[in-house]
Amino acid sequence: MAAIKDKKCMIIGAVPMQSDAVFQEFDPADYYVICADGGYDNAVRFGIRPDLVIGDFDSAQKRPPKDIRTVTLPVHKDVTDTMGAVMIGQKLGMTSFVLVGCLGGDRFDHSVGNLNVLLAIANHGDSGVLCTEDTKVFVLRGGRIVFTELKGATVSVFPFDGASCNVTYEGLEYPLYQHNLSAGSTLGASNSIVADRAEIRVNIGCAIVVLYTPKT
């Protein structure tokens, strides 16, 4: 139960995961783990026992055993299983969320939906990151994010939930100072980290930040 005290929650989604690299960086033992529907299959694949499984079970290959707490949702509902998992986490007092198995796969609309889950987390005043083994996605409504010891990684920043955002970059190949990024522009794409410490500040508005770290 220490993870509840730490207010950290891991949501495991249904996108098939072939590698445990994310779990090596984010140890499930440090989190309250909620599987969203078919995310339970990912948990089983990597030997993770979730604290809770939630969903309508339209994508799960198997249902969890009776000794794992399960919340069954109706098939016809107004929120996705992932959003439902986050909402339960917030009701439990969680304020920091790591979402894995939630990006990619056959259903592009699910990935877009999960970007909006990140936005909902930010709008609630909490922190969240959407992870694969080589990509991390953040949504910042104001505030900053700092990257350390990631020279060579690629960072892209775009406005989110608005027509523009005002940003400042430090430690990137193409620095900006209080610059407006506009929706419909690709100016924020494919910047590179060139310093041991890089910082992105969202001075005004809301931005989506995508960090891509090439596999070595």
PDB file of C-alpha atoms in Angstrom, residues 67-186:
ATOM      1  CA  ASP A  67      -8.459 -12.573  -5.936  1.00  0.00           C
ATOM      2  CA  ILE A  68      -7.571  -9.473  -8.008  1.00  0.00           C
ATOM      3  CA  ARG A  69      -9.915  -6.548  -7.483  1.00  0.00           C
ATOM      4  CA  THR A  70     -11.934  -5.970 -10.658  1.00  0.00           C
ATOM      5  CA  VAL A  71     -14.304  -3.191 -11.694  1.00  0.00           C
ATOM      6  CA  THR A  72     -16.515  -4.101 -14.650  1.00  0.00           C
ATOM      7  CA  LEU A  73     -17.668  -1.196 -16.813  1.00  0.00           C
ATOM      8  CA  PRO A  74     -20.586  -1.220 -19.253  1.00  0.00           C
ATOM      9  CA  VAL A  75     -19.733  -1.544 -22.941  1.00  0.00           C
ATOM     10  CA  HIS A  76     -21.762   1.591 -23.705  1.00  0.00           C
ATOM     11  CA  LYS A  77     -20.221   4.444 -21.712  1.00  0.00           C
ATOM     12  CA  ASP A  78     -18.956   7.998 -22.064  1.00  0.00           C
ATOM     13  CA  VAL A  79     -15.316   7.380 -21.099  1.00  0.00           C
ATOM     14  CA  THR A  80     -12.670   4.974 -22.351  1.00  0.00           C
ATOM     15  CA  ASP A  81     -11.333   2.240 -20.108  1.00  0.00           C
ATOM     16  CA  THR A  82      -8.068   4.194 -19.772  1.00  0.00           C
ATOM     17  CA  MET A  83      -9.886   7.359 -18.723  1.00  0.00           C
ATOM     18  CA  GLY A  84     -11.926   5.322 -16.280  1.00  0.00           C
ATOM     19  CA  ALA A  85      -8.725   3.897 -14.795  1.00  0.00           C
ATOM     20  CA  VAL A  86      -7.281   7.389 -14.329  1.00  0.00           C
ATOM     21  CA  MET A  87     -10.506   8.640 -12.739  1.00  0.00           C
ATOM     22  CA  ILE A  88     -10.419   5.781 -10.223  1.00  0.00           C
ATOM     23  CA  GLY A  89      -6.762   6.535  -9.522  1.00  0.00           C
ATOM     24  CA  GLN A  90      -7.636  10.168  -8.843  1.00  0.00           C
ATOM     25  CA  LYS A  91     -10.437   9.125  -6.491  1.00  0.00           C
ATOM     26  CA  LEU A  92      -7.835   7.089  -4.602  1.00  0.00           C
ATOM     27  CA  GLY A  93      -5.710  10.227  -4.240  1.00  0.00           C
ATOM     28  CA  MET A  94      -3.175   9.562  -7.001  1.00  0.00           C
ATOM     29  CA  THR A  95      -1.484  12.646  -8.437  1.00  0.00           C
ATOM     30  CA  SER A  96       1.266  11.158 -10.643  1.00  0.00           C
ATOM     31  CA  PHE A  97       0.418   8.853 -13.551  1.00  0.00           C
ATOM     32  CA  VAL A  98       2.532   6.699 -15.872  1.00  0.00           C
ATOM     33  CA  LEU A  99       0.597   5.294 -18.837  1.00  0.00           C
ATOM     34  CA  VAL A 100       2.113   2.321 -20.674  1.00  0.00           C
ATOM     35  CA  GLY A 101       0.609   0.135 -23.378  1.00  0.00           C
ATOM     36  CA  CYS A 102      -1.439   3.154 -24.396  1.00  0.00           C
ATOM     37  CA  LEU A 103       0.318   4.400 -27.545  1.00  0.00           C
ATOM     38  CA  GLY A 104       0.521   2.719 -30.946  1.00  0.00           C
ATOM     39  CA  GLY A 105      -1.164  -0.478 -31.992  1.00  0.00           C
ATOM     40  CA  ASP A 106      -3.804  -0.929 -34.678  1.00  0.00           C
ATOM     41  CA  ARG A 107      -6.237   1.697 -33.386  1.00  0.00           C
ATOM     42  CA  PHE A 108      -4.897   5.211 -34.008  1.00  0.00           C
ATOM     43  CA  ASP A 109      -8.068   6.660 -32.476  1.00  0.00           C
ATOM     44  CA  HIS A 110      -7.161   5.001 -29.177  1.00  0.00           C
ATOM     45  CA  SER A 111      -3.779   6.764 -29.196  1.00  0.00           C
ATOM     46  CA  VAL A 112      -5.483  10.104 -29.833  1.00  0.00           C
ATOM     47  CA  GLY A 113      -7.922   9.329 -27.055  1.00  0.00           C
ATOM     48  CA  ASN A 114      -5.044   8.655 -24.672  1.00  0.00           C
ATOM     49  CA  LEU A 115      -3.461  12.003 -25.531  1.00  0.00           C
ATOM     50  CA  ASN A 116      -6.715  13.494 -24.292  1.00  0.00           C
ATOM     51  CA  VAL A 117      -6.405  11.388 -21.146  1.00  0.00           C
ATOM     52  CA  LEU A 118      -3.048  13.113 -20.588  1.00  0.00           C
ATOM     53  CA  LEU A 119      -4.772  16.451 -21.080  1.00  0.00           C
ATOM     54  CA  ALA A 120      -7.426  15.504 -18.535  1.00  0.00           C
ATOM     55  CA  ILE A 121      -4.676  14.612 -16.059  1.00  0.00           C
ATOM     56  CA  ALA A 122      -3.024  18.011 -16.592  1.00  0.00           C
ATOM     57  CA  ASN A 123      -6.351  19.823 -16.308  1.00  0.00           C
ATOM     58  CA  HIS A 124      -6.869  18.110 -12.954  1.00  0.00           C
ATOM     59  CA  GLY A 125      -3.554  19.578 -11.769  1.00  0.00           C
ATOM     60  CA  ASP A 126      -1.764  16.223 -11.779  1.00  0.00           C
ATOM     61  CA  SER A 127       1.312  15.009 -13.668  1.00  0.00           C
ATOM     62  CA  GLY A 128       1.291  12.346 -16.353  1.00  0.00           C
ATOM     63  CA  VAL A 129       3.499  10.718 -18.948  1.00  0.00           C
ATOM     64  CA  LEU A 130       2.597   8.374 -21.797  1.00  0.00           C
ATOM     65  CA  CYS A 131       5.466   5.949 -22.447  1.00  0.00           C
ATOM     66  CA  THR A 132       6.768   3.428 -24.920  1.00  0.00           C
ATOM     67  CA  GLU A 133      10.271   2.010 -24.876  1.00  0.00           C
ATOM     68  CA  ASP A 134      11.629   4.942 -26.925  1.00  0.00           C
ATOM     69  CA  THR A 135       9.018   7.700 -26.599  1.00  0.00           C
ATOM     70  CA  LYS A 136       7.618   9.783 -23.758  1.00  0.00           C
ATOM     71  CA  VAL A 137       4.698  12.176 -24.195  1.00  0.00           C
ATOM     72  CA  PHE A 138       3.818  14.939 -21.738  1.00  0.00           C
ATOM     73  CA  VAL A 139       1.095  17.571 -21.636  1.00  0.00           C
ATOM     74  CA  LEU A 140       2.040  20.811 -19.896  1.00  0.00           C
ATOM     75  CA  ARG A 141      -0.445  23.499 -18.998  1.00  0.00           C
ATOM     76  CA  GLY A 142       2.080  26.079 -17.942  1.00  0.00           C
ATOM     77  CA  GLY A 143       5.154  25.061 -15.988  1.00  0.00           C
ATOM     78  CA  ARG A 144       8.318  23.416 -17.208  1.00  0.00           C
ATOM     79  CA  ILE A 145       9.968  20.094 -17.870  1.00  0.00           C
ATOM     80  CA  VAL A 146      13.688  19.401 -17.453  1.00  0.00           C
ATOM     81  CA  PHE A 147      15.649  16.695 -19.271  1.00  0.00           C
ATOM     82  CA  THR A 148      19.090  15.659 -18.013  1.00  0.00           C
ATOM     83  CA  GLU A 149      21.803  13.554 -19.655  1.00  0.00           C
ATOM     84  CA  LEU A 150      19.788  13.067 -22.837  1.00  0.00           C
ATOM     85  CA  LYS A 151      22.061  14.596 -25.465  1.00  0.00           C
ATOM     86  CA  GLY A 152      21.011  13.488 -28.937  1.00  0.00           C
ATOM     87  CA  ALA A 153      17.383  12.847 -28.043  1.00  0.00           C
ATOM     88  CA  THR A 154      14.714  14.501 -30.175  1.00  0.00           C
ATOM     89  CA  VAL A 155      12.082  16.797 -28.692  1.00  0.00           C
ATOM     90  CA  SER A 156       8.965  18.104 -30.421  1.00  0.00           C
ATOM     91  CA  VAL A 157       6.547  20.634 -28.965  1.00  0.00           C
ATOM     92  CA  PHE A 158       3.107  21.549 -30.303  1.00  0.00           C
ATOM     93  CA  PRO A 159       0.183  23.591 -29.012  1.00  0.00           C
ATOM     94  CA  PHE A 160      -2.519  21.485 -27.406  1.00  0.00           C
ATOM     95  CA  ASP A 161      -6.006  22.441 -26.292  1.00  0.00           C
ATOM     96  CA  GLY A 162      -5.712  25.854 -27.921  1.00  0.00           C
ATOM     97  CA  ALA A 163      -4.673  27.801 -31.012  1.00  0.00           C
ATOM     98  CA  SER A 164      -1.216  28.634 -29.661  1.00  0.00           C
ATOM     99  CA  CYS A 165       1.167  28.409 -26.745  1.00  0.00           C
ATOM    100  CA  ASN A 166       4.145  30.492 -25.671  1.00  0.00           C
ATOM    101  CA  VAL A 167       7.359  28.583 -24.950  1.00  0.00           C
ATOM    102  CA  THR A 168      10.990  28.996 -23.983  1.00  0.00           C
ATOM    103  CA  TYR A 169      13.669  26.391 -24.760  1.00  0.00           C
ATOM    104  CA  GLU A 170      17.118  26.029 -23.229  1.00  0.00           C
ATOM    105  CA  GLY A 171      19.710  23.376 -24.045  1.00  0.00           C
ATOM    106  CA  LEU A 172      18.194  22.576 -27.445  1.00  0.00           C
ATOM    107  CA  GLU A 173      19.754  22.941 -30.886  1.00  0.00           C
ATOM    108  CA  TYR A 174      17.171  25.575 -31.786  1.00  0.00           C
ATOM    109  CA  PRO A 175      16.499  27.647 -28.647  1.00  0.00           C
ATOM    110  CA  LEU A 176      13.442  29.851 -28.318  1.00  0.00           C
ATOM    111  CA  TYR A 177      12.594  32.638 -25.906  1.00  0.00           C
ATOM    112  CA  GLN A 178       8.978  33.463 -25.142  1.00  0.00           C
ATOM    113  CA  HIS A 179       8.012  32.364 -28.641  1.00  0.00           C
ATOM    114  CA  ASN A 180       4.478  31.626 -29.803  1.00  0.00           C
ATOM    115  CA  LEU A 181       3.855  28.235 -31.399  1.00  0.00           C
ATOM    116  CA  SER A 182       0.676  28.112 -33.447  1.00  0.00           C
ATOM    117  CA  ALA A 183      -1.639  25.249 -34.311  1.00  0.00           C
ATOM    118  CA  GLY A 184      -1.268  24.334 -37.970  1.00  0.00           C
ATOM    119  CA  SER A 185       2.488  24.977 -37.876  1.00  0.00           C
ATOM    120  CA  THR A 186       5.258  22.375 -37.622  1.00  0.00           C
TER     121      THR A 186
END
